[in-house]
Each structure stands twice: as C-alpha cells, then as structure tokens.
Short mmCIF file of C-alpha atoms (C1' of nucleotides) in Angstrom, two decimals:
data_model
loop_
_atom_site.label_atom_id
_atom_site.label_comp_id
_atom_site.label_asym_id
_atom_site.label_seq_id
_atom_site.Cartn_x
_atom_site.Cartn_y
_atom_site.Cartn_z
CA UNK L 1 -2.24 36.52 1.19
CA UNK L 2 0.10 33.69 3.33
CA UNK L 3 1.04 35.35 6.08
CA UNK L 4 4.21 34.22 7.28
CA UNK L 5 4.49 36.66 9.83
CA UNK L 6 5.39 34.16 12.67
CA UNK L 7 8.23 33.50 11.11
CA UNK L 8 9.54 36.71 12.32
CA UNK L 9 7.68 37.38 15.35
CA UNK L 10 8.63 33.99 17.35
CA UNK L 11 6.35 33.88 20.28
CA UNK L 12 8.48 33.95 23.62
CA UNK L 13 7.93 30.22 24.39
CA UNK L 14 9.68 29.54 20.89
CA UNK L 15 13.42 30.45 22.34
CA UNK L 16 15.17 27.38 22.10
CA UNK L 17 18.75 26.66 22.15
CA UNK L 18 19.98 25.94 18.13
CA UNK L 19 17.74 28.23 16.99
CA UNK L 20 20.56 30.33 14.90
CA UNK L 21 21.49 28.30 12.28
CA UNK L 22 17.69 27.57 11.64
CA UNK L 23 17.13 31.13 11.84
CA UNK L 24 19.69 31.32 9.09
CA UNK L 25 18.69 29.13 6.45
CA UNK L 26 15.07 29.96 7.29
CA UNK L 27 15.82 33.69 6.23
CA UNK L 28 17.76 32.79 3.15
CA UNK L 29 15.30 31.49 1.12
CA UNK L 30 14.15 33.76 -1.01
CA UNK L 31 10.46 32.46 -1.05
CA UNK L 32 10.75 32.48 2.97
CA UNK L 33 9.25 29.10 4.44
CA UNK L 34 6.96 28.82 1.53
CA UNK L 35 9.12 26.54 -0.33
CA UNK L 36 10.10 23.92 2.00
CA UNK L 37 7.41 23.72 4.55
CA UNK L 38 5.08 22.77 1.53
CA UNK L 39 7.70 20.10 0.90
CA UNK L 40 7.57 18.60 4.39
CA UNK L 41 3.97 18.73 4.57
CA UNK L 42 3.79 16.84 1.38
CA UNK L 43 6.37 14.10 2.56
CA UNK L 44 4.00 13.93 5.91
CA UNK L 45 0.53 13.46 3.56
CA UNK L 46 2.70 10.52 1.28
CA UNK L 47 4.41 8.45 3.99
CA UNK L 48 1.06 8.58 5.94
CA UNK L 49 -0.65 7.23 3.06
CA UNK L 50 2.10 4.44 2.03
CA UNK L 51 2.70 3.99 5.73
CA UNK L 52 -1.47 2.92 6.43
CA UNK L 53 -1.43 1.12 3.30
CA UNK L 54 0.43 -2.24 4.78
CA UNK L 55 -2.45 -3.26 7.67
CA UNK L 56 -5.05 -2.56 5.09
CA UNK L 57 -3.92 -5.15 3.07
CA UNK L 58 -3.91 -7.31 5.99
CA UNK L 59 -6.88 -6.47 7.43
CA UNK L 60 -8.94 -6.50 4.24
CA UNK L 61 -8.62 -10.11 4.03
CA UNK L 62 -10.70 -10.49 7.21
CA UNK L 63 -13.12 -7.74 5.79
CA UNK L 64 -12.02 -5.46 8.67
CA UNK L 65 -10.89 -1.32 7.64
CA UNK L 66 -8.46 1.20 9.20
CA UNK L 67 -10.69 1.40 12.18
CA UNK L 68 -10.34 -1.67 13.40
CA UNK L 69 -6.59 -1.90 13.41
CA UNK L 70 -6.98 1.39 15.38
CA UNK L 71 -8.85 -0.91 18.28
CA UNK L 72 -6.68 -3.72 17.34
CA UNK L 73 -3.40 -1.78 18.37
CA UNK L 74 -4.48 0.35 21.33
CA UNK L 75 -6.11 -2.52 22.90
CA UNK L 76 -3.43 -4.23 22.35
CA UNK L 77 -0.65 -2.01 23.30
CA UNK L 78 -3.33 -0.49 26.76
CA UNK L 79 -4.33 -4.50 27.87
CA UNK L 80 -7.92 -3.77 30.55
CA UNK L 81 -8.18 -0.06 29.19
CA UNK L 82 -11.70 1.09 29.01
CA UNK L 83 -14.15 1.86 26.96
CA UNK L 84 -14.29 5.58 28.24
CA UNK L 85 -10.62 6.00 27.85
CA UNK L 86 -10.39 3.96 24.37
CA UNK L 87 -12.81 6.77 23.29
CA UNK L 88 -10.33 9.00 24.30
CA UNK L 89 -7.17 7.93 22.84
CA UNK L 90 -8.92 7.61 19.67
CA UNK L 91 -11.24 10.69 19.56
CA UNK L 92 -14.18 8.80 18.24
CA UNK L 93 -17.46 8.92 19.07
CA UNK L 94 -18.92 5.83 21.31
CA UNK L 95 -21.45 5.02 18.44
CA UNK L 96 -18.57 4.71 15.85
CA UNK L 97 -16.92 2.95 18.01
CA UNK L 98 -19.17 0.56 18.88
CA UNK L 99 -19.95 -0.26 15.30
CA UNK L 100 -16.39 -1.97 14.76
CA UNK L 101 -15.64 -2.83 18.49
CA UNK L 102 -18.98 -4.60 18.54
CA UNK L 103 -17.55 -6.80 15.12
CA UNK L 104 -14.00 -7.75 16.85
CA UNK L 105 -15.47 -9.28 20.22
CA UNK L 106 -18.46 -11.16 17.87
CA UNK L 107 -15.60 -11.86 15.99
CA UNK L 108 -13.55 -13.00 19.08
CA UNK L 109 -10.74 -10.39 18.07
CA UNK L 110 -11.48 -8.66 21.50
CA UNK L 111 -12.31 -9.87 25.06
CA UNK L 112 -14.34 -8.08 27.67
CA UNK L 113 -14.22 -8.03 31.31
CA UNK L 114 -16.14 -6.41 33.64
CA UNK L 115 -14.20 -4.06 36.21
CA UNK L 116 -13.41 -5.83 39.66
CA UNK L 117 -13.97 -2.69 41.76
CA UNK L 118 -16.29 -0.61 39.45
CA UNK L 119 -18.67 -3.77 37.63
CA UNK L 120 -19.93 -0.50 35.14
CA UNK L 121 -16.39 -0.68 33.32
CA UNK L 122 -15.20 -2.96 30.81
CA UNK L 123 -12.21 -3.86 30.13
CA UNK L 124 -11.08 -4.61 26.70
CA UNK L 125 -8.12 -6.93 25.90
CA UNK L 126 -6.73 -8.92 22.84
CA UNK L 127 -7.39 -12.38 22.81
CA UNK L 128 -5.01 -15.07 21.41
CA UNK L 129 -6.66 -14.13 17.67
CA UNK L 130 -6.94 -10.40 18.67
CA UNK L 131 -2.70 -10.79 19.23
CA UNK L 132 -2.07 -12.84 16.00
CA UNK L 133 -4.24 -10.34 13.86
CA UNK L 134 -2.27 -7.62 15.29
CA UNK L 135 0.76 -9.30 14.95
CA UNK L 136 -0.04 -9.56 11.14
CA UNK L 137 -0.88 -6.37 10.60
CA UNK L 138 1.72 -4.11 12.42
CA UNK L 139 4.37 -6.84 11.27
CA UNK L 140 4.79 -4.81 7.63
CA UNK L 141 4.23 -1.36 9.46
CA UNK L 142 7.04 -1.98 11.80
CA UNK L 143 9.08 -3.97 9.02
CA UNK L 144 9.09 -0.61 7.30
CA UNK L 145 9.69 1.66 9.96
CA UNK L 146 12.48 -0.48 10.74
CA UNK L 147 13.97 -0.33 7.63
CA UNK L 148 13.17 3.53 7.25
CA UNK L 149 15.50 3.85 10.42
CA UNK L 150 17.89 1.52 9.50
CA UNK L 151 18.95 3.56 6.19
CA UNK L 152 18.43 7.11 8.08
CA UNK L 153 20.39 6.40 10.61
CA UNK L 154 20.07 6.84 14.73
CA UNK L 155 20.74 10.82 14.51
CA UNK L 156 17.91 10.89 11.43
CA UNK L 157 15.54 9.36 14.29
CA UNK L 158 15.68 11.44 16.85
CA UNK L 159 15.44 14.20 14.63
CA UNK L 160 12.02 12.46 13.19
CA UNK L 161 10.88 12.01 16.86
CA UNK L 162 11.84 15.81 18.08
CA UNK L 163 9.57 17.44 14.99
CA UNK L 164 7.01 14.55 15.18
CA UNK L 165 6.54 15.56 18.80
CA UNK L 166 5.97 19.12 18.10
CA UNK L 167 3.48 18.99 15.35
CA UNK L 168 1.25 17.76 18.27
CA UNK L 169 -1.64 20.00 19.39
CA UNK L 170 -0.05 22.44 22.65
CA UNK L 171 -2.81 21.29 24.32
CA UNK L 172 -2.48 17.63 23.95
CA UNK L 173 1.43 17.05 23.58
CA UNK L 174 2.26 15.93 27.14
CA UNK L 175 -0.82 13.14 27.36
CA UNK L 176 -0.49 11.78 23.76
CA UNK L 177 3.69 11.59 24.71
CA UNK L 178 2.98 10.17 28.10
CA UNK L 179 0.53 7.71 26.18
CA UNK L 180 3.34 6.88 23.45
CA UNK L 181 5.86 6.36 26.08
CA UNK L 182 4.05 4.21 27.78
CA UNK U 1 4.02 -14.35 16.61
CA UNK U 2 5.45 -11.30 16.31
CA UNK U 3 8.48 -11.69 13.43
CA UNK U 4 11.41 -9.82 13.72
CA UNK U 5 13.53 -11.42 11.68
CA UNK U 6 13.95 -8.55 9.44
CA UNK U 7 15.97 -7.16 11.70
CA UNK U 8 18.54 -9.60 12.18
CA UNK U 9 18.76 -10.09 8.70
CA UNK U 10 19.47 -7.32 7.01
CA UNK U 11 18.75 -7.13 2.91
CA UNK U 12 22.09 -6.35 0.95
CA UNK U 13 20.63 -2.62 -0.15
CA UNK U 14 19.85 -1.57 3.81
CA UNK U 15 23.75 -1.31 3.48
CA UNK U 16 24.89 2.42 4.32
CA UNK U 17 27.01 4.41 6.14
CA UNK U 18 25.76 5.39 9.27
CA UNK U 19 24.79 1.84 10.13
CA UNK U 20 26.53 0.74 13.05
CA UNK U 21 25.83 2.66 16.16
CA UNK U 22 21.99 1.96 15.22
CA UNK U 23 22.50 -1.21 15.29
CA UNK U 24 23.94 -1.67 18.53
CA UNK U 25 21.23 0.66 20.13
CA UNK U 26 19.05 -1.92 17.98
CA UNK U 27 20.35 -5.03 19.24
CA UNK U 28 20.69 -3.71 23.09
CA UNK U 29 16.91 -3.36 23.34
CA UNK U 30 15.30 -6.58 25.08
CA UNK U 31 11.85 -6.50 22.89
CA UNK U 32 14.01 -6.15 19.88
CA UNK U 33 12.51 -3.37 18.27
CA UNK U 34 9.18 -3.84 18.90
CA UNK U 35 8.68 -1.16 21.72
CA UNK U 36 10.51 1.84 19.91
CA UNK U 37 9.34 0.92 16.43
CA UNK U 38 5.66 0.99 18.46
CA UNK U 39 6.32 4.64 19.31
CA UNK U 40 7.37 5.47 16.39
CA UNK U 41 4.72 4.24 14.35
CA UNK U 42 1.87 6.00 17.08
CA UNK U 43 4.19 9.40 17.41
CA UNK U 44 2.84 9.66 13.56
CA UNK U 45 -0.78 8.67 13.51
CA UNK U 46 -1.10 11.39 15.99
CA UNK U 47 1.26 13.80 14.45
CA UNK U 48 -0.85 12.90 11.36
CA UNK U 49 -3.85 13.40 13.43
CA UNK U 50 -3.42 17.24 14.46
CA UNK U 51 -1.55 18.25 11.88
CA UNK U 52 -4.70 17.36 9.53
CA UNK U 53 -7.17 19.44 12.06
CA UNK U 54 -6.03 22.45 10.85
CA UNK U 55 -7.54 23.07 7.33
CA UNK U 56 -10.75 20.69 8.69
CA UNK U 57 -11.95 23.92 10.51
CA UNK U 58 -11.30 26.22 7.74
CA UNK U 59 -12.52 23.91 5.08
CA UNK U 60 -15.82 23.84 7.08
CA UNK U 61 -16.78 26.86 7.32
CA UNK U 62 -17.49 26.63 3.18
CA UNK U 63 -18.73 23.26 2.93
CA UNK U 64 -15.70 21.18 2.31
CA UNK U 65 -14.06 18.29 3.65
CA UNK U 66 -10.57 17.14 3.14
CA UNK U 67 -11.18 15.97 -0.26
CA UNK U 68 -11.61 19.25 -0.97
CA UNK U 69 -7.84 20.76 0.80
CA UNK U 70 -5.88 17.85 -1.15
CA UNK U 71 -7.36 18.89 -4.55
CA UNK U 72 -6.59 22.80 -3.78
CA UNK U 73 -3.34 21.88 -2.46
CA UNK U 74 -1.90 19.43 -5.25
CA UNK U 75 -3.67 21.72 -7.66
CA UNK U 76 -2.10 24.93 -6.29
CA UNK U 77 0.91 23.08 -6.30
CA UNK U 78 0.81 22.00 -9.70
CA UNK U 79 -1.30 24.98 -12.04
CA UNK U 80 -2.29 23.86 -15.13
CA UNK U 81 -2.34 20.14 -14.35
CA UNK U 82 -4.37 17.76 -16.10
CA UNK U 83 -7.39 15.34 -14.65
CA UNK U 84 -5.37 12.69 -15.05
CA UNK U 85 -2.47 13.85 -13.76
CA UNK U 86 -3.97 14.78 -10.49
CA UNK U 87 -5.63 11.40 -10.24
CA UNK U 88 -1.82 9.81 -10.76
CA UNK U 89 -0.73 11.90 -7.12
CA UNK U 90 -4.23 11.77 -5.56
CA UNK U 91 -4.73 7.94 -6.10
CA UNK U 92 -8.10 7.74 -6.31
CA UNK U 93 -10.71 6.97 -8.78
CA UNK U 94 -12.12 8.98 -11.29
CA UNK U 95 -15.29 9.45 -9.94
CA UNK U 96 -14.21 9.86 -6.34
CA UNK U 97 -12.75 13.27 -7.48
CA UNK U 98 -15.54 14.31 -10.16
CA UNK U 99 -17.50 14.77 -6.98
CA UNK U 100 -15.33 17.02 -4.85
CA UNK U 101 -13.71 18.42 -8.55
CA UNK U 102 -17.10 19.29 -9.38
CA UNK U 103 -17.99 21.19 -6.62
CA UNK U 104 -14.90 23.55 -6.97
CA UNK U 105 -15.22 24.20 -10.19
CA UNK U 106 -18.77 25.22 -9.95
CA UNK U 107 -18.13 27.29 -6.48
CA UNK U 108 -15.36 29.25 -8.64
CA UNK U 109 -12.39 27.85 -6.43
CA UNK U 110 -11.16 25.56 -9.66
CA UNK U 111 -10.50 26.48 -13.57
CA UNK U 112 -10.66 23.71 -16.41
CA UNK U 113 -9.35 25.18 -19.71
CA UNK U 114 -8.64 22.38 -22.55
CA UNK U 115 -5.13 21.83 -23.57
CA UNK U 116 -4.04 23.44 -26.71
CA UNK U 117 -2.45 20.46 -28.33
CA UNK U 118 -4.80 18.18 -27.71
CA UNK U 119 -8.15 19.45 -26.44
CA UNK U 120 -9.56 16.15 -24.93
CA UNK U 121 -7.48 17.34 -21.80
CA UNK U 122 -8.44 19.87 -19.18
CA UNK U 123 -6.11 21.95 -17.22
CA UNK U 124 -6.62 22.58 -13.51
CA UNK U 125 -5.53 25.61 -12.04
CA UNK U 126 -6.79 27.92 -8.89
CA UNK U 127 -8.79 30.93 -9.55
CA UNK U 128 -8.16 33.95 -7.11
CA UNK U 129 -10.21 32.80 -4.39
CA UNK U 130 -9.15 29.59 -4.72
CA UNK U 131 -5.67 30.56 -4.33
CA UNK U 132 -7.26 32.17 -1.36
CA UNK U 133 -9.26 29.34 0.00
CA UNK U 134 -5.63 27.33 -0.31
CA UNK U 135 -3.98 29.93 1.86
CA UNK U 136 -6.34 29.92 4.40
CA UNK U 137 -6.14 26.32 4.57
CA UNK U 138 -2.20 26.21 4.66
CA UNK U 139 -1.42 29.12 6.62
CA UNK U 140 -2.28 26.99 9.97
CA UNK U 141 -0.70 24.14 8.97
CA UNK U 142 2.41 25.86 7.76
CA UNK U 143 2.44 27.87 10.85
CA UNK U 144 2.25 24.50 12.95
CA UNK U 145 5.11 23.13 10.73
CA UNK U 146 7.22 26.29 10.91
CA UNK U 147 6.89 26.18 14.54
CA UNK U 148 7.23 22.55 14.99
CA UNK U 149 10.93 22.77 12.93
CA UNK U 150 11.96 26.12 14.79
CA UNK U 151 11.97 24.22 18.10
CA UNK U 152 13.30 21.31 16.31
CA UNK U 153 16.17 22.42 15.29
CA UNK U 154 17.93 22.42 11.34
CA UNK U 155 19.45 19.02 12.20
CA UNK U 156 16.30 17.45 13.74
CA UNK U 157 14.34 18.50 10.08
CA UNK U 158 16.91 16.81 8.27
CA UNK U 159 16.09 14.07 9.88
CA UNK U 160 12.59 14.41 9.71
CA UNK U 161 12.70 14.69 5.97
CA UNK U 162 15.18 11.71 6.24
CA UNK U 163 13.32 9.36 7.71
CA UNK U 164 9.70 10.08 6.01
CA UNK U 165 11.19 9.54 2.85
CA UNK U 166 12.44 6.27 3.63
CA UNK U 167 9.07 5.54 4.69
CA UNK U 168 7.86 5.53 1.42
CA UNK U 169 6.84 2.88 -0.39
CA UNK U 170 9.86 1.54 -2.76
CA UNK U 171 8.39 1.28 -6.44
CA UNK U 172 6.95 5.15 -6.14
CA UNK U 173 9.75 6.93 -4.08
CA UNK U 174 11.61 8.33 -6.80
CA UNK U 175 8.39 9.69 -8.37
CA UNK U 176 6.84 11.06 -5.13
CA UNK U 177 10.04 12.63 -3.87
CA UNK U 178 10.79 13.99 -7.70
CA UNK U 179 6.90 15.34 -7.34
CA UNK U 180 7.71 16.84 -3.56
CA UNK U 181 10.63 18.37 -4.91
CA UNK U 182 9.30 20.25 -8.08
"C1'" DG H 1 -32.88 4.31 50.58
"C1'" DA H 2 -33.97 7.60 46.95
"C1'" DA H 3 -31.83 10.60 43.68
"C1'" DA H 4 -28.39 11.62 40.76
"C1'" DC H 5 -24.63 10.59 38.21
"C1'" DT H 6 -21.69 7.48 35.24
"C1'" DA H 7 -20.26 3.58 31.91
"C1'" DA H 8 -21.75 1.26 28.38
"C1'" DG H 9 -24.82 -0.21 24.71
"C1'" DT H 10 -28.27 0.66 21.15
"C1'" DC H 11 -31.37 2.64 17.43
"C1'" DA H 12 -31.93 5.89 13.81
"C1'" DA H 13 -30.65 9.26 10.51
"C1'" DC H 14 -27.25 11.47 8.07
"C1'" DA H 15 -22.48 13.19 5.82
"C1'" DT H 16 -18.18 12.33 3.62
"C1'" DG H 17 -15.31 10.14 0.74
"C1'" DG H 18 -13.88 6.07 -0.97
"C1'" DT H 19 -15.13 1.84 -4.36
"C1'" DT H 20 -16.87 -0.78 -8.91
"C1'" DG H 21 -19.28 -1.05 -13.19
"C1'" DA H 22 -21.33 0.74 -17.21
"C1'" DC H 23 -21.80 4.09 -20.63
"C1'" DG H 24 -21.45 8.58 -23.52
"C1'" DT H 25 -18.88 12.01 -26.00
"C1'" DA H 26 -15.21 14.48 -27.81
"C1'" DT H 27 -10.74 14.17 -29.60
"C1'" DC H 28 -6.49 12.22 -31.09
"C1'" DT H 29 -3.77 8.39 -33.34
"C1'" DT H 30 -3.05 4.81 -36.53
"C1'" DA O 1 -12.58 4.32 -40.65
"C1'" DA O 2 -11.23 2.08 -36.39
"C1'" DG O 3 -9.46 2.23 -32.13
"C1'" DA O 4 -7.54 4.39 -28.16
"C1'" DT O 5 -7.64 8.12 -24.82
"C1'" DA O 6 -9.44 11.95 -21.68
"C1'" DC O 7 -13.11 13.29 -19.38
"C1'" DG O 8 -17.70 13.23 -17.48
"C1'" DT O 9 -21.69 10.95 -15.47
"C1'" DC O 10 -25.22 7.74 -13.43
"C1'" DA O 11 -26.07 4.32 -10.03
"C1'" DA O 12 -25.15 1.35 -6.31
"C1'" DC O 13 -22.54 0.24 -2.50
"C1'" DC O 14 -19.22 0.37 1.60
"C1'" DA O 15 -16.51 2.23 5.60
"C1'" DT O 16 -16.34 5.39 8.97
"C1'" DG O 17 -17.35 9.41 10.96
"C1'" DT O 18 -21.30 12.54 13.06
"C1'" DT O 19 -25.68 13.98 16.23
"C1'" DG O 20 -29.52 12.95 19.14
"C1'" DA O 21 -32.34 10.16 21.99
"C1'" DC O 22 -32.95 6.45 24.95
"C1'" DT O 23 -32.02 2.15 28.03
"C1'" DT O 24 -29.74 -0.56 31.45
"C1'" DA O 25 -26.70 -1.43 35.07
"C1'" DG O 26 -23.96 0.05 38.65
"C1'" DT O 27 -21.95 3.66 41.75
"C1'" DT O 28 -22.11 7.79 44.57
"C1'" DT O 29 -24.20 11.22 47.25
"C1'" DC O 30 -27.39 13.31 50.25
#
DNA sequence: GAAACTAAGTCAACATGGTTGACGTATCTT
DNA sequence: AAGATACGTCAACCATGTTGACTTAGTTTC
C-alpha cells in the first residue's frame, strides 16, 4: 500500500551532485526508506514539541499561548511590517489574528503606527515590554538551539539547515528563505 | 536584555570533539549568536509548518484532524500498545485522546483487545484500513522527506538527525530516541 | 469628484484539540 | 477485604484556528 515509487523514479529536478552514496545506502535497506524516514519524521514531531515547550512556559505566566509568541517574534524580528504581510508570514486568518494582536497592543506588548505614505497601513513594532517579553521567551529557545549546535558540531548544522530548507513547500521555499535570511 | 551568556560559558558536559571550529565561527559573529540561532529556530517552525500540511489534506477528507494522524502513526508504529502507553509518547491527557481514540475505534480505523495477563489493559493496534488510512497519510510526508534528504545529501541527514536530537529536551532524550529507534 | 478598490477592524458562529476535576467499573495486587 | 491501577466518561472551560458578513478609513482610477 506505501508506495515508494519515487524513490526510484527521481524526478529530473532531483539530480544533484552527492547523490551516489545516498543512492547507496538508500537501496540497501532492506525495508527501502520505510525504516528511517519514519525515524526522522519522528525526531522532527519530538524536537518540535520539546523545542515550543520553553516560550510556553514563559509566556504562560503572562496568560499569553503559542500565538502570541508567533506575533511577538515576527514583529519583532520585521520592526513597521504590516498587518497584510504579518498575515502572510504567519498564514492566519485576520480574525485570528486580531484576537491575540488586539491583547498585546491593550497589553502594550505591541505598538502601532500608521503608514507615512499610505495612512490605511499599520505598522506594528515591539515596544520596550514587547522586546523584554521576547527577550524572555526566545532566551531558552535559542539557549537550546545553541547548545544543540554546540554538541553537533558546525558540519551537523549545515547539514540541519540543507534538509530543513528542503522540507519547505516548492512553492514557498525561496520567500520563506528570503524571509529567514533576512 | 537579550542573555547570551550561555555561550561564553560553556557547561562542563557541552565538552566534545568537534568543538572548536564552531566556536570560532561562534565568536566571529558581531550579534553573538543571536542572528543565526534566529534562523535556525524560524528555518523549523516553517519546516514544521509544511511538513505537517501533508496528512491535514488527507486526514480531511474523512473527518480527522491531526489528533487523529499522531494516534494512527504512534499506533502503527507501535501494534499492540496499551492506552497508557500511548498517552506516555503522546503527552496528553486521558480524555484529550478518548475523544479522537474514540472516534477510530468506532470508524473501524483502531482495535482494542484486552491484554491476556492482565485484562484491565487494552491493546491498540490498526485494522486494515487503518493501516491504510496511515499510509495515505505518510506516503506524502515520506515522499517530502525522501526528497528533502535525496537533495540533501547522506552527510547533510546525519546532521539533520544530529542536531534534532540534541534538541531534545535532556531528562526524556534517551527514552524518545530509544522510542524513535525501535 | 464619484466609483472602486484596499487595509484594517469587528461581530458572530463554529471546529478542533488541549486542559482540569470528578466519578464509575473492572481487574489486579497485597 | 482493601487498595491500587487501567480505562472510560461526563462536564466545563480555554486557546486558536476557521468562514462569512459588515464597517470605516484611505487610496486609486476613470
């Protein structure tokens, strides 16, 4: 019933220099693919989960969820971005958005500022709280990242950043990279 | 605000080979840190992101959510586990999974027969379609995975695998990885 | 200058998937 | 017989997503 099919049939984009030894090892297992891509896509589904756990902790002690810290990092790593292009970086609706958005700036997490040229835009920025909150939350998340790399090693990282890159959607991959980059 | 201490001060079991040449690529950044670790940290929400869009659209199409693919994965994974068991990897409550649980078992996608040593407990395992439902959901995935380490390269997985499970939290890694690995 | 479009906000209703707390029942252990 | 364990269930609640409809303000276009 799995059909593993592309793992034969490699679609012309997929040539790729070091593809051999790959090739190799990928035809040697006996249960071909099966085995191992289960295994990564396990170790994906458990880091996520320990990974998100650190802000939560943080962030439940000012009653805010996983959503917020979403706003609370883009806005803070895209200072002035939109609304409209908030929306799009996070692929949210503008009514689900609103709901925690709406919280932060009450809160005085998040400022507001009209757009200079275009008065219809706002644009959204940490304020001095908005910074320290973030600050306490991605503190642990980049404490453990750090540490992550640290034992793994520099080659281990680039390795994590070449697959990372390509589980992104075809489609996507060159925004969301030029949007990490940034 | 922002405390990167950690990095400069290193906890006696980060020691490891490898060490050095990170270190200097860590130490000749000017926002110590900060700006790769940043990457880093979005390069997996939105890995995360797509790579959990995949079994959403099959799932759909009968009703489910991803409640629903993490039960028939960790079940198919694991036949004959018990409630509790499942709960242990799932980390949720109880009743959280009665509801989803529930639903498979009465849609035919999930079998419960009592242990037979002791009878209080109730073995999961996938019926045929659920074994089919599960390949249908992991079949995209897979494929994306598959694909994603083909262009990768063999040494650019290693490090993938690497560096997620160093992510993971501390007290569990041994269990989780032990679990990955079964 | 009127018409049309756009950015943002808002109200309402609903789905999913988590939580806590309380309780029941069958079964095993001591 | 008493207590612990495995499982199930009811009820209430919360966070975060959805769709659809509508308003207001500002910009663009004809």
């Amino acid at each position: 019933m799995v059909d593993v099919s592309f793992s034969r049939s490699p679609t012309p984009q997929d040539d790729d220099p070091a593809t051999a030894d790959w090739e190799a090892w990928f035809d040697g297992q006996n249960h071909p693919a099966g085995r191992d891509l289960r295994q990564a896509i396990e170790m994906l589904f458990f880091a996520y989960r320990d990974f998100t756990s650190d802000p939560d902790q943080v962030l439940a002690t000012v009653g805010y969820g996983r959503a917020h810290h979403r706003v609370l990092h883009f806005v803070g790593r895209n200072p002035d971005i939109t609304v409209q292009d908030l929306l799009k970086i996070l692929n949210i609706t503008k009514q689900s958005l609103a709901r925690v958005l709406g919280a932060m700036v009450r809160d005085g997490y998040v400022a507001q500022t009209p757009g200079a040229r275009d008065r219809r835009l706002r644009h959204l920025s940490l304020t001095e709280s908005g910074q320290a909150l973030e600050a306490a939350c991605s503190d642990p998340q980049q404490e453990r990242v750090a540490r992550a790399f640290h034992r793994a090693g520099p080659e281990a990282v680039e390795g994590y950043r070449r697959v990372l890159s390509e589980l992104l959607d075809r489609e996507s991959r060159d925004t969301i990279l030029a949007q990490i980059r940034k």
